[in-house]
PDB file of N, CA and C in Angstrom:
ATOM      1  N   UNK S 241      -1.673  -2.206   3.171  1.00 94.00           N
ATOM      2  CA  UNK S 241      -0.812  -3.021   2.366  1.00 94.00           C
ATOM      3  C   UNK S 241      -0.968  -4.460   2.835  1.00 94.00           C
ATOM      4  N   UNK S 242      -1.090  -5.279   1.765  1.00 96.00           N
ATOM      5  CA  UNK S 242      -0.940  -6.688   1.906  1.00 96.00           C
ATOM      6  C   UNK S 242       0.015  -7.407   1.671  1.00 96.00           C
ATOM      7  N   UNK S 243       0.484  -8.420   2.203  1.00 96.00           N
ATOM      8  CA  UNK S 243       1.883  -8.861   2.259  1.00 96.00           C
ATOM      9  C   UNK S 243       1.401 -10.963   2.074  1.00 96.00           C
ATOM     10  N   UNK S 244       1.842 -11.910   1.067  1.00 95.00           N
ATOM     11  CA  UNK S 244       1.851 -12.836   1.483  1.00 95.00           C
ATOM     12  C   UNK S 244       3.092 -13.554   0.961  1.00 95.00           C
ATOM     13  N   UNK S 245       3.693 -14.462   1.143  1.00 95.00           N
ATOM     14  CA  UNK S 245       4.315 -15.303   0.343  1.00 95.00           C
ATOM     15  C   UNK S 245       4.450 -16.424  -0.342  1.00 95.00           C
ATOM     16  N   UNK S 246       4.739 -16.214  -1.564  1.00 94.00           N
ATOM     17  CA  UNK S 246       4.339 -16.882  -2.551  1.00 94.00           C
ATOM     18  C   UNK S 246       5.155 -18.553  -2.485  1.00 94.00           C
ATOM     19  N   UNK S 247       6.279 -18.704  -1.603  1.00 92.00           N
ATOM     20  CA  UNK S 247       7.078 -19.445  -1.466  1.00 92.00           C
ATOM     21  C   UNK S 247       7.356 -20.225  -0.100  1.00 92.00           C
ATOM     22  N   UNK S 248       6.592 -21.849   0.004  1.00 91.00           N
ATOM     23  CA  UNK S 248       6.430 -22.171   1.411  1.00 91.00           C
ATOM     24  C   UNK S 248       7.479 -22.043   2.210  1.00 91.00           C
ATOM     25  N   UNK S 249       8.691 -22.722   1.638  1.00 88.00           N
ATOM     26  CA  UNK S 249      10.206 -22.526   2.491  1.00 88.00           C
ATOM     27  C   UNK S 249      11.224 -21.170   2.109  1.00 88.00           C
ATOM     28  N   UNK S 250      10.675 -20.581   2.186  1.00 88.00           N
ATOM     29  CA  UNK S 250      11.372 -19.357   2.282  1.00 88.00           C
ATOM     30  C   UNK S 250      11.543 -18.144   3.132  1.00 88.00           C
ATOM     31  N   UNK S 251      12.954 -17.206   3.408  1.00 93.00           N
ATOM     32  CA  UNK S 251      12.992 -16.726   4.640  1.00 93.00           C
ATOM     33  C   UNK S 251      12.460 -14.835   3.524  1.00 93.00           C
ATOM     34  N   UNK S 252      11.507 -14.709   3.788  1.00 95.00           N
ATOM     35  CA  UNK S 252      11.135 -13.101   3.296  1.00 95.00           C
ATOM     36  C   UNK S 252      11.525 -12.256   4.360  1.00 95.00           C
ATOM     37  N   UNK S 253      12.106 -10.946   4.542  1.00 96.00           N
ATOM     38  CA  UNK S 253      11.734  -9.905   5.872  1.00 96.00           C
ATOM     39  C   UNK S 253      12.362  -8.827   5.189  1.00 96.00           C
ATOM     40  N   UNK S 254      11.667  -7.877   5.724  1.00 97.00           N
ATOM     41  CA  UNK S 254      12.166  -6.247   5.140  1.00 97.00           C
ATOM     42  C   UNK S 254      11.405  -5.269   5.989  1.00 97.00           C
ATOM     43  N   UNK S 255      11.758  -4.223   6.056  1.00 97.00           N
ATOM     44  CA  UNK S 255      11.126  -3.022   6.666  1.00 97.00           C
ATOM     45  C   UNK S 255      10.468  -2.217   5.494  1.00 97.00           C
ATOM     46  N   UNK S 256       9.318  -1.238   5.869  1.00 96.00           N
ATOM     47  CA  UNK S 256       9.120  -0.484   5.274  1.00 96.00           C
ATOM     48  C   UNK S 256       9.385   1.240   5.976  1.00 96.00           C
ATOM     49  N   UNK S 257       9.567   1.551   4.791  1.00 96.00           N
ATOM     50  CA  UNK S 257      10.198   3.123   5.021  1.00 96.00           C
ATOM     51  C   UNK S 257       9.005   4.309   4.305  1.00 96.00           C
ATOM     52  N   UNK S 258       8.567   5.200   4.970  1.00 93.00           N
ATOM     53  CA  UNK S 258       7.716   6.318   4.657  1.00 93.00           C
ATOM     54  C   UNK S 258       8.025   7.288   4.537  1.00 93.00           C
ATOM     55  N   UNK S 259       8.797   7.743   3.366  1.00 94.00           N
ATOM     56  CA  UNK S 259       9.790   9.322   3.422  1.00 94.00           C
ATOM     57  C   UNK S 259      10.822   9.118   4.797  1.00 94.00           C
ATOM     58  N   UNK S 260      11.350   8.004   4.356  1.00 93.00           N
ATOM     59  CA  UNK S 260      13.102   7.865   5.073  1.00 93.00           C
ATOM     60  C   UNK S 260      12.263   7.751   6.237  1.00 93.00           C
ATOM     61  N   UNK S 261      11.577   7.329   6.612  1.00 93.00           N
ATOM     62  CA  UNK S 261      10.827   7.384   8.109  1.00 93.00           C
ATOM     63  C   UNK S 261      10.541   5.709   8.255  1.00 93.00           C
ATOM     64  N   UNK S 262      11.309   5.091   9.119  1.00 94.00           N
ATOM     65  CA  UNK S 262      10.737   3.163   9.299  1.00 94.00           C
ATOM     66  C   UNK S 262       9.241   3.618   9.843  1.00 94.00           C
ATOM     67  N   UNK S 263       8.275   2.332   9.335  1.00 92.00           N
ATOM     68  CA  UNK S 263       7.141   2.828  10.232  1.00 92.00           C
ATOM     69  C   UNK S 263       6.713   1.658  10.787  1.00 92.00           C
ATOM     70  N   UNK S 264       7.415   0.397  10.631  1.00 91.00           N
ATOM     71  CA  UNK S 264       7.227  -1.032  11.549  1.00 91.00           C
ATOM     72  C   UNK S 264       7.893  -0.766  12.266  1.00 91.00           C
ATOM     73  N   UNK S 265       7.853  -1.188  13.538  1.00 92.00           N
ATOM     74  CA  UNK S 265       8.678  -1.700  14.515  1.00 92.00           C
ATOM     75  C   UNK S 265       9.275  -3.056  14.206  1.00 92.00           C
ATOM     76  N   UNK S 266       8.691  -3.874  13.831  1.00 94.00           N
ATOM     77  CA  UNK S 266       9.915  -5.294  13.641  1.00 94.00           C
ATOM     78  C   UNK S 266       9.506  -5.780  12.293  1.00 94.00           C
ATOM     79  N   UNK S 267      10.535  -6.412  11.697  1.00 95.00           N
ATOM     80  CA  UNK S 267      10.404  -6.739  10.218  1.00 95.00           C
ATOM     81  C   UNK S 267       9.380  -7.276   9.890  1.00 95.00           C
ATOM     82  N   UNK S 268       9.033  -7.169   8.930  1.00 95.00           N
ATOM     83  CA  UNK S 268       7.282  -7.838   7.879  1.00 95.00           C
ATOM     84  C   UNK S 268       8.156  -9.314   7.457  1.00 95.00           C
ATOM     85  N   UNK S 269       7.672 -10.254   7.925  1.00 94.00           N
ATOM     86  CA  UNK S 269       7.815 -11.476   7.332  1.00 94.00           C
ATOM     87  C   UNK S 269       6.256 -12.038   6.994  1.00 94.00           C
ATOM     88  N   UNK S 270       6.018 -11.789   5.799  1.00 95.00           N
ATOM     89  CA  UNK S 270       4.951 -12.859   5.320  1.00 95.00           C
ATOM     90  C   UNK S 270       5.245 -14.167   5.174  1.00 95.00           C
ATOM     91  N   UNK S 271       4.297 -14.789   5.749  1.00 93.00           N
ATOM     92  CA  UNK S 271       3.857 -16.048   5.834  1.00 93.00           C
ATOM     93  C   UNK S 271       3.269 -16.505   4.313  1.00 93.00           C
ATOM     94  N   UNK S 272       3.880 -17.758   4.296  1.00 95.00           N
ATOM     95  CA  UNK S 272       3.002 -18.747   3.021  1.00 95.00           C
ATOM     96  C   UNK S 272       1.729 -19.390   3.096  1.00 95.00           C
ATOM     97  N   UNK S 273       0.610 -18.538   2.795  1.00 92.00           N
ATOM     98  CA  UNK S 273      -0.255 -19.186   2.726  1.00 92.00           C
ATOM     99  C   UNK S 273      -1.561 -17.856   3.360  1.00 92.00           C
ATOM    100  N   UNK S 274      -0.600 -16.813   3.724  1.00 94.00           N
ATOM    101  CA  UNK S 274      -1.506 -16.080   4.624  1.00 94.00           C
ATOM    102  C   UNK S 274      -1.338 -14.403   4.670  1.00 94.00           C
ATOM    103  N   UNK S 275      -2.544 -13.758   4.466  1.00 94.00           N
ATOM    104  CA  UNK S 275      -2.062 -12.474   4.087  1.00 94.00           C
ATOM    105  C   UNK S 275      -1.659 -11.556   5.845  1.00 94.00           C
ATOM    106  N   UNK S 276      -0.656 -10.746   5.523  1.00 92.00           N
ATOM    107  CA  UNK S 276      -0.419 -10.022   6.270  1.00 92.00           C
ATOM    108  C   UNK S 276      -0.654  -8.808   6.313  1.00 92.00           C
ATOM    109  N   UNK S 277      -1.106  -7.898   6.983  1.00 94.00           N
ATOM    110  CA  UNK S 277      -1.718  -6.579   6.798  1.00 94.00           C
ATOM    111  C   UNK S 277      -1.378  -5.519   7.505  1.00 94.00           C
ATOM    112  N   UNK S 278      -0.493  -4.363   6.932  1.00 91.00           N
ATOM    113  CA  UNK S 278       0.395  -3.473   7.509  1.00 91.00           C
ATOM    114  C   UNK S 278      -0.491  -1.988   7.051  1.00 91.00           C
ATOM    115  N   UNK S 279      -0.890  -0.919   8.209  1.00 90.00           N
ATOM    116  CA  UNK S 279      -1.920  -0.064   7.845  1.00 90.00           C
ATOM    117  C   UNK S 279      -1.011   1.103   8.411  1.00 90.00           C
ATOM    118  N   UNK S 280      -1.078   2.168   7.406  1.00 87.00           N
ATOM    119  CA  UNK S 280      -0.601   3.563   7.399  1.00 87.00           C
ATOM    120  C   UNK S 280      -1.550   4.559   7.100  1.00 87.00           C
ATOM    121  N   UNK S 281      -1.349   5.362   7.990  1.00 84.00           N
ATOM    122  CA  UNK S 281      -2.299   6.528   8.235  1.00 84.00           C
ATOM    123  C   UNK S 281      -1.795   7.796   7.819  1.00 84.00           C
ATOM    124  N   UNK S 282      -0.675   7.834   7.286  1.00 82.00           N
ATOM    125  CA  UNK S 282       0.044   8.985   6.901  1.00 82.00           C
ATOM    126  C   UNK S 282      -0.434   9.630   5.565  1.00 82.00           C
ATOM    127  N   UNK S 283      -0.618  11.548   5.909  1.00 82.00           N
ATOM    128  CA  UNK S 283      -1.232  11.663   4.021  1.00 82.00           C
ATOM    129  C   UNK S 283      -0.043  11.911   3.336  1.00 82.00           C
ATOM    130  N   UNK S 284      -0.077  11.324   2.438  1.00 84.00           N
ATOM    131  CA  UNK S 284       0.987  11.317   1.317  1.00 84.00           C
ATOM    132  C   UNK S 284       0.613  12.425  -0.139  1.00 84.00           C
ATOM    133  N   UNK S 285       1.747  12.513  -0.521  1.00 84.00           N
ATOM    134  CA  UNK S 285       1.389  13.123  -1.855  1.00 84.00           C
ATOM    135  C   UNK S 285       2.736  13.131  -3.070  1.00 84.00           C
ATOM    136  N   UNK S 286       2.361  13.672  -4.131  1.00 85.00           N
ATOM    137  CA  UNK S 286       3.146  13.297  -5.573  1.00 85.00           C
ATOM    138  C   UNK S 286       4.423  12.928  -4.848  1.00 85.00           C
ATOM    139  N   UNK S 287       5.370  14.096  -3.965  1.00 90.00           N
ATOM    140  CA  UNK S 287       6.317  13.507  -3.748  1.00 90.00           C
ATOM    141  C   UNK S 287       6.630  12.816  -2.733  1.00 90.00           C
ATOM    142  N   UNK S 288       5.509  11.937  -2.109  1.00 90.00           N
ATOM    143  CA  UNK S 288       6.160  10.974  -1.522  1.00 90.00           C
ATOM    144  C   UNK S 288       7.115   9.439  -1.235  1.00 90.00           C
ATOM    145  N   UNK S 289       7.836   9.096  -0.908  1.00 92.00           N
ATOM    146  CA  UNK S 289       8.570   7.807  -1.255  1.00 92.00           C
ATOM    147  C   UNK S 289       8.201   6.880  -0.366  1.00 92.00           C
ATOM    148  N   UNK S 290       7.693   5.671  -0.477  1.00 93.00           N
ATOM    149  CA  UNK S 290       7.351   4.262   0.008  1.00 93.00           C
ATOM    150  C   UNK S 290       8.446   2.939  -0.190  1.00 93.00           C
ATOM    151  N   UNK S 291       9.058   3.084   0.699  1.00 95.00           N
ATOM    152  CA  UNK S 291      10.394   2.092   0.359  1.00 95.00           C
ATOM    153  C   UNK S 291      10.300   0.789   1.055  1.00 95.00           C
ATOM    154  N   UNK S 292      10.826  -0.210   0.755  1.00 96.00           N
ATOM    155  CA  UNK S 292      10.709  -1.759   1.061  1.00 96.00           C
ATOM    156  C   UNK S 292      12.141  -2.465   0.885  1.00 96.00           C
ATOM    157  N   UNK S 293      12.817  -2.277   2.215  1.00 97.00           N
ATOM    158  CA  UNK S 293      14.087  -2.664   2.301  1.00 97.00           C
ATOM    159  C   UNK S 293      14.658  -3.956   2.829  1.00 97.00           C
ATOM    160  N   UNK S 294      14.934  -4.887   2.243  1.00 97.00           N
ATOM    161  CA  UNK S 294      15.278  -6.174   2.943  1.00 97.00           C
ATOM    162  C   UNK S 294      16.775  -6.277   3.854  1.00 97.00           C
ATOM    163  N   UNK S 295      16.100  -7.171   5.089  1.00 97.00           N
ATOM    164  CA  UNK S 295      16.602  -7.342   5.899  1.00 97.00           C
ATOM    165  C   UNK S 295      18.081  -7.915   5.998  1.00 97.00           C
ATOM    166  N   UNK S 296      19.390  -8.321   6.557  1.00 96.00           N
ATOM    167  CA  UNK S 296      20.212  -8.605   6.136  1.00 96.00           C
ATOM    168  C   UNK S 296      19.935 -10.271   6.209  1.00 96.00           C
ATOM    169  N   UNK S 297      18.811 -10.539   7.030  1.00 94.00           N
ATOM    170  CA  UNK S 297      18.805 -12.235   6.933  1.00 94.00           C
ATOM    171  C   UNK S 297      18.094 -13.084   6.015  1.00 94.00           C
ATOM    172  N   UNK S 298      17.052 -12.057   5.241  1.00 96.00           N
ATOM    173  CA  UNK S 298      16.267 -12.262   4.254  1.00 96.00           C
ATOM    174  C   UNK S 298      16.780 -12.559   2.638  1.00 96.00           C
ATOM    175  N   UNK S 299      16.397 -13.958   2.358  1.00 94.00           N
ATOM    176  CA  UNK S 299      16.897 -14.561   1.153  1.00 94.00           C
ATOM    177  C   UNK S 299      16.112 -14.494   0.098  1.00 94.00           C
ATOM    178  N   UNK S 300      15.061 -13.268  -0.012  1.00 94.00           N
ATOM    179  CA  UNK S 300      14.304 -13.006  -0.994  1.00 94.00           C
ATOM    180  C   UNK S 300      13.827 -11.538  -1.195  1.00 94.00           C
ATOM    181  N   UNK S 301      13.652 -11.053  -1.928  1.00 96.00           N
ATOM    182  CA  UNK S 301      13.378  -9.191  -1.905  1.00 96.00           C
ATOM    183  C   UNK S 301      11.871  -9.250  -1.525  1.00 96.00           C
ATOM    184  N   UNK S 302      11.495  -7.967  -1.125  1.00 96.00           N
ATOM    185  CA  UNK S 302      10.078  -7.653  -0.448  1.00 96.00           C
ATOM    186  C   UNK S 302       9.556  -8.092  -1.213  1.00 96.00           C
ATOM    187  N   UNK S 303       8.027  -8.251  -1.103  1.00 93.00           N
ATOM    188  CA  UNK S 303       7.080  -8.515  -1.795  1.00 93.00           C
ATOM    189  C   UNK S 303       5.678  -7.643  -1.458  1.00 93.00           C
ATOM    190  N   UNK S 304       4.766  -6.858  -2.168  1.00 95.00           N
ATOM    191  CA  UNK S 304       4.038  -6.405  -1.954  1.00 95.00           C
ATOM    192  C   UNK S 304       2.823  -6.912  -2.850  1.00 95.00           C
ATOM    193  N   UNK S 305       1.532  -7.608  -2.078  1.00 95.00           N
ATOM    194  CA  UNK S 305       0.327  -8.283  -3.027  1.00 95.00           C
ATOM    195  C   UNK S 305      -0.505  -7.408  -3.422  1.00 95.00           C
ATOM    196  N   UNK S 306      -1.087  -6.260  -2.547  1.00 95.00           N
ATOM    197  CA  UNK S 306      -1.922  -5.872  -2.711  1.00 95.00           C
ATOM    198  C   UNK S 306      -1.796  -4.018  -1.944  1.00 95.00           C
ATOM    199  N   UNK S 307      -2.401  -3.364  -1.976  1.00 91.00           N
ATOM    200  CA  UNK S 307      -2.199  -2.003  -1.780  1.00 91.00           C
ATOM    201  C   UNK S 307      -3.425  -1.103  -1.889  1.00 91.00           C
ATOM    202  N   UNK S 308      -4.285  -0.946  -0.666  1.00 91.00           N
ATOM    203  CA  UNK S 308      -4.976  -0.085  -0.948  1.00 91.00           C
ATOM    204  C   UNK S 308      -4.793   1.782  -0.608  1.00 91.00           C
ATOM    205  N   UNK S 309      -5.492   2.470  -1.256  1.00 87.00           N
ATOM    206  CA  UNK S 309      -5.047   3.608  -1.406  1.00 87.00           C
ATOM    207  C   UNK S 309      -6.550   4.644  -1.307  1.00 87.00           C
ATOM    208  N   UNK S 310      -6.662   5.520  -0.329  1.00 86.00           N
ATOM    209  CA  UNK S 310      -7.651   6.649  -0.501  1.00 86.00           C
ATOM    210  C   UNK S 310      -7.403   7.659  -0.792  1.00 86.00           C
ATOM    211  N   UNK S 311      -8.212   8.738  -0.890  1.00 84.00           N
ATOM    212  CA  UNK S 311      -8.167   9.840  -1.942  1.00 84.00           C
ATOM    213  C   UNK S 311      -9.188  10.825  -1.047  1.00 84.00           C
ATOM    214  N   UNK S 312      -8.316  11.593  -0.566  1.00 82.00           N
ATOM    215  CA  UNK S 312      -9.031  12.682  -0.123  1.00 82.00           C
ATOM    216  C   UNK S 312      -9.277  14.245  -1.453  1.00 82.00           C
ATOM    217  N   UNK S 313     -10.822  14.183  -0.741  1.00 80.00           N
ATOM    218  CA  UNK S 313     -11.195  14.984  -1.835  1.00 80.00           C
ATOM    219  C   UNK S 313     -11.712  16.360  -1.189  1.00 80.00           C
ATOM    220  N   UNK S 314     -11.665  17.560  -1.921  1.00 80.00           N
ATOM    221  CA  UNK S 314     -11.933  18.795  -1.579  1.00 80.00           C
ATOM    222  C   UNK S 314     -13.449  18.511  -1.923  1.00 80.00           C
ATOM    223  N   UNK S 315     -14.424  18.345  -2.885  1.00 77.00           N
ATOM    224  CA  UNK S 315     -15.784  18.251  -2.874  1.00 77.00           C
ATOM    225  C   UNK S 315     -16.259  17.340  -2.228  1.00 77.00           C
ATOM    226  N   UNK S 316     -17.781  17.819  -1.529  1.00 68.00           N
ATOM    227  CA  UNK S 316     -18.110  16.671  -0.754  1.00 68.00           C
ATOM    228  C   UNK S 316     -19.072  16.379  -1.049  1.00 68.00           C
ATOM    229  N   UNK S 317     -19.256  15.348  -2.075  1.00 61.00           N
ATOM    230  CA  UNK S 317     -20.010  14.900  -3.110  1.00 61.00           C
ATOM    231  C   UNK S 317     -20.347  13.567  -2.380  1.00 61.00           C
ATOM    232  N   UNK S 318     -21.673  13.295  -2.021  1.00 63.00           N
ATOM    233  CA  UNK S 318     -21.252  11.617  -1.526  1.00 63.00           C
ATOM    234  C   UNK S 318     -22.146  10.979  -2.429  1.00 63.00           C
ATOM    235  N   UNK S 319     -22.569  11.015  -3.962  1.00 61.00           N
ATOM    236  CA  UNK S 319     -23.649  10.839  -4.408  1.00 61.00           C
ATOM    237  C   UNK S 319     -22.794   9.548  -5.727  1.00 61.00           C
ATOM    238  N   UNK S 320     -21.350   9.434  -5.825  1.00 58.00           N
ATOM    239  CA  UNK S 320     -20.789   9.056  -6.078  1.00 58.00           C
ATOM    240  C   UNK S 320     -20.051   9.634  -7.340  1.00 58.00           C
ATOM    241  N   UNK S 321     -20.475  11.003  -7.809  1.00 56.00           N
ATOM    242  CA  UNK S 321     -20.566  11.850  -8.671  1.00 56.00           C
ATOM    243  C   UNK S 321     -18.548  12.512  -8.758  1.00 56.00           C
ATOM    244  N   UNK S 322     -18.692  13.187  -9.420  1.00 56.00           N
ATOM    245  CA  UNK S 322     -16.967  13.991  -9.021  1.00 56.00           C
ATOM    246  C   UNK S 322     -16.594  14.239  -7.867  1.00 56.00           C
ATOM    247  N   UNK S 323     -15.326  13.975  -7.941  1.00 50.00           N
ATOM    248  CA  UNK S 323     -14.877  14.363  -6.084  1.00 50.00           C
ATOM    249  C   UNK S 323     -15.084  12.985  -5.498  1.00 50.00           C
ATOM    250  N   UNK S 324     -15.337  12.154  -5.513  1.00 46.00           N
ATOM    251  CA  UNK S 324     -15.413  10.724  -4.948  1.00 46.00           C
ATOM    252  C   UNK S 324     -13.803   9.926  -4.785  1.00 46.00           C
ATOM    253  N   UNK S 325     -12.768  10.030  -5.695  1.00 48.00           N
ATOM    254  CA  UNK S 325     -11.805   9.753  -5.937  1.00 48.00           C
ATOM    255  C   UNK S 325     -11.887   8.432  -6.898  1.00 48.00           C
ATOM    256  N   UNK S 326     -10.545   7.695  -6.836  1.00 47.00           N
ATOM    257  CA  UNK S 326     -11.097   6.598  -8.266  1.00 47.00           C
ATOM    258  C   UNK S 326     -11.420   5.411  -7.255  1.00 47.00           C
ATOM    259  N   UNK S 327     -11.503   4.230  -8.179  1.00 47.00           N
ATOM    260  CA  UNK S 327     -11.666   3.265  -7.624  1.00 47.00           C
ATOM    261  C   UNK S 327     -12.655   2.400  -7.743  1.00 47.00           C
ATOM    262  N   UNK S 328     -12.766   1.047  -7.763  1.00 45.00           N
ATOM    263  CA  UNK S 328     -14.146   0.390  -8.573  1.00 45.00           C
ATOM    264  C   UNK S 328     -14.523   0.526  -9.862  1.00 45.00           C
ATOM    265  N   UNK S 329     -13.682   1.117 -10.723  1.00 41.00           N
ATOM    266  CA  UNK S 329     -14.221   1.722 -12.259  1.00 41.00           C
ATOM    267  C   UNK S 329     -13.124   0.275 -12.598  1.00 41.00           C
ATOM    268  N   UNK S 330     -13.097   0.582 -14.321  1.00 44.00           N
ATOM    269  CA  UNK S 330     -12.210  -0.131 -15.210  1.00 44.00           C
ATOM    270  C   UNK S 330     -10.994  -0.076 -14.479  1.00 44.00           C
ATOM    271  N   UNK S 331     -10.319  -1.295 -15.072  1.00 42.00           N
ATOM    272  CA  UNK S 331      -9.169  -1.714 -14.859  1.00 42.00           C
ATOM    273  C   UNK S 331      -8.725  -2.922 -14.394  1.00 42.00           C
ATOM    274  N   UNK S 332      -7.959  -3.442 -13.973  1.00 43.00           N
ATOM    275  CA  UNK S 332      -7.362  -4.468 -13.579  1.00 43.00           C
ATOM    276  C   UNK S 332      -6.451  -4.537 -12.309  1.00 43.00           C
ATOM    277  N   UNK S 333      -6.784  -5.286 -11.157  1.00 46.00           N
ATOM    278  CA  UNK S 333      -6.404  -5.197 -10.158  1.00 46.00           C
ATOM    279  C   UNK S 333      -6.827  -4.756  -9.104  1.00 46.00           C
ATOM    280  N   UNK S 334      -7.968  -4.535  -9.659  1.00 44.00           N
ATOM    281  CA  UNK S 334      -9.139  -3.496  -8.531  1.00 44.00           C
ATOM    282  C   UNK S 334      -8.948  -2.218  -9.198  1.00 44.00           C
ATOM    283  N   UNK S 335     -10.198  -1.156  -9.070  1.00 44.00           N
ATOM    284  CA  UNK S 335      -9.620   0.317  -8.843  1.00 44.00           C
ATOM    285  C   UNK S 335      -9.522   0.528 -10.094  1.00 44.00           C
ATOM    286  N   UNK S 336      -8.788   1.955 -10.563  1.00 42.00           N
ATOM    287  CA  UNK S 336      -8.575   2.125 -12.240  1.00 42.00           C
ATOM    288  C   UNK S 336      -9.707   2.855 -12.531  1.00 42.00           C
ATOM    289  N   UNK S 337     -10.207   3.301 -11.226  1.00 40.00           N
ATOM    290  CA  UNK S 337     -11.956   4.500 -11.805  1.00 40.00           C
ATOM    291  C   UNK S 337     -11.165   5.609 -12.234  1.00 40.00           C
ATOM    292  N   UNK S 338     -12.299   6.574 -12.259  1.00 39.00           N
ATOM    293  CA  UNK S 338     -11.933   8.222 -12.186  1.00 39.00           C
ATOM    294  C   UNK S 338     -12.704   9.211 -11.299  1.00 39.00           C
ATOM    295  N   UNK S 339     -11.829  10.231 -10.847  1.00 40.00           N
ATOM    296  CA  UNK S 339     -12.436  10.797 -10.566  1.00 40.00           C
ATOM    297  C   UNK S 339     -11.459  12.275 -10.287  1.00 40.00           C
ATOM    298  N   UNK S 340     -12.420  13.108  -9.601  1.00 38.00           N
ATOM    299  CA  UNK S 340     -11.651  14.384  -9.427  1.00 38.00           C
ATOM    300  C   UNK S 340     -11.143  15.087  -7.952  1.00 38.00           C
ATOM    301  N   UNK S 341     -10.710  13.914  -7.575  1.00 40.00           N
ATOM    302  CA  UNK S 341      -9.847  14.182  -5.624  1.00 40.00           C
ATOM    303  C   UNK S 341      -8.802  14.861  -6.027  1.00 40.00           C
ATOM    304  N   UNK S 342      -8.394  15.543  -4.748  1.00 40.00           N
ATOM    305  CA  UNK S 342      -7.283  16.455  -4.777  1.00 40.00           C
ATOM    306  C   UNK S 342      -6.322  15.322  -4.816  1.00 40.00           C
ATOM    307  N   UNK S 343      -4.712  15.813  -4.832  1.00 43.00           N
ATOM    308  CA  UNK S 343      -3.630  15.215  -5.393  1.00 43.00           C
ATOM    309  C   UNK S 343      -3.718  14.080  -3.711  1.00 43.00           C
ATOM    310  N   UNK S 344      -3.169  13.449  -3.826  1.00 44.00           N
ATOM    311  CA  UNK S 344      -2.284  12.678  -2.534  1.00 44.00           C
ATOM    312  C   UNK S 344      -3.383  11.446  -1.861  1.00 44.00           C
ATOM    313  N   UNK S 345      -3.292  10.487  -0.785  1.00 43.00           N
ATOM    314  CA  UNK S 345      -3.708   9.633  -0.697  1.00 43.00           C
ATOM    315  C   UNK S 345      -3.554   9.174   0.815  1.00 43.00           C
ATOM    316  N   UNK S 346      -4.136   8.633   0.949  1.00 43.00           N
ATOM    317  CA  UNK S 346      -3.795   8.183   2.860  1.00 43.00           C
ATOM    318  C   UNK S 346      -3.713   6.488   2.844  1.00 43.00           C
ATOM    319  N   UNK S 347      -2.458   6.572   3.315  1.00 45.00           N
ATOM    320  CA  UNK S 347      -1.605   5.165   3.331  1.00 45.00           C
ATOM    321  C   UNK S 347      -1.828   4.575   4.381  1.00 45.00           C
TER     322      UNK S 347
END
């Protein structure tokens, strides 16, 4: 996850939460002007929850820029064929391929 802020004088901070689980130790304050980069290793799936809770001193709600996401797959296709997961295809924002990975993602 990427974190920047869009606003030079401003106080941003929030925690993030992984299935009711904090997984920072001290609040995410992005900086203006500069990306911040928060990495989770946890596998997730359909029902997992990713929460972004602001701090009580923080005068602006979280902000999240960017988000990458993998795809673990049961075939082990490395030819770029099915089973690859998505990503790099159509769309907007990055990503928006297809493909045929099992359900869930590593955060």
């Amino acid at each position: 996850m990427y974190f920047s802020d869009p606003v030079e004088s401003n106080l941003r901070s929030f925690n993030i939460f992984f299935n009711d689980r904090q997984v920072n130790k001290d609040p995410v304050v992005p900086v203006f002007g500069k990306a911040t980069q928060i990495v989770l290793r946890d596998l997730a799936s359909s029902s997992s929850m990713l929460v972004f809770r602001s701090t009580v001193d923080s005068n602006s709600p979280p902000i999240l820029n960017a988000l990458e996401l993998y795809v673990i797959s049961k075939n082990k296709s490395r030819d770029g064929g099915p089973g690859t997961g998505g990503g790099g295809g159509p769309g907007t924002g990055g990503g928006g391929g297809t493909g045929t990975g099992a359900p869930g993602g590593l955060l």
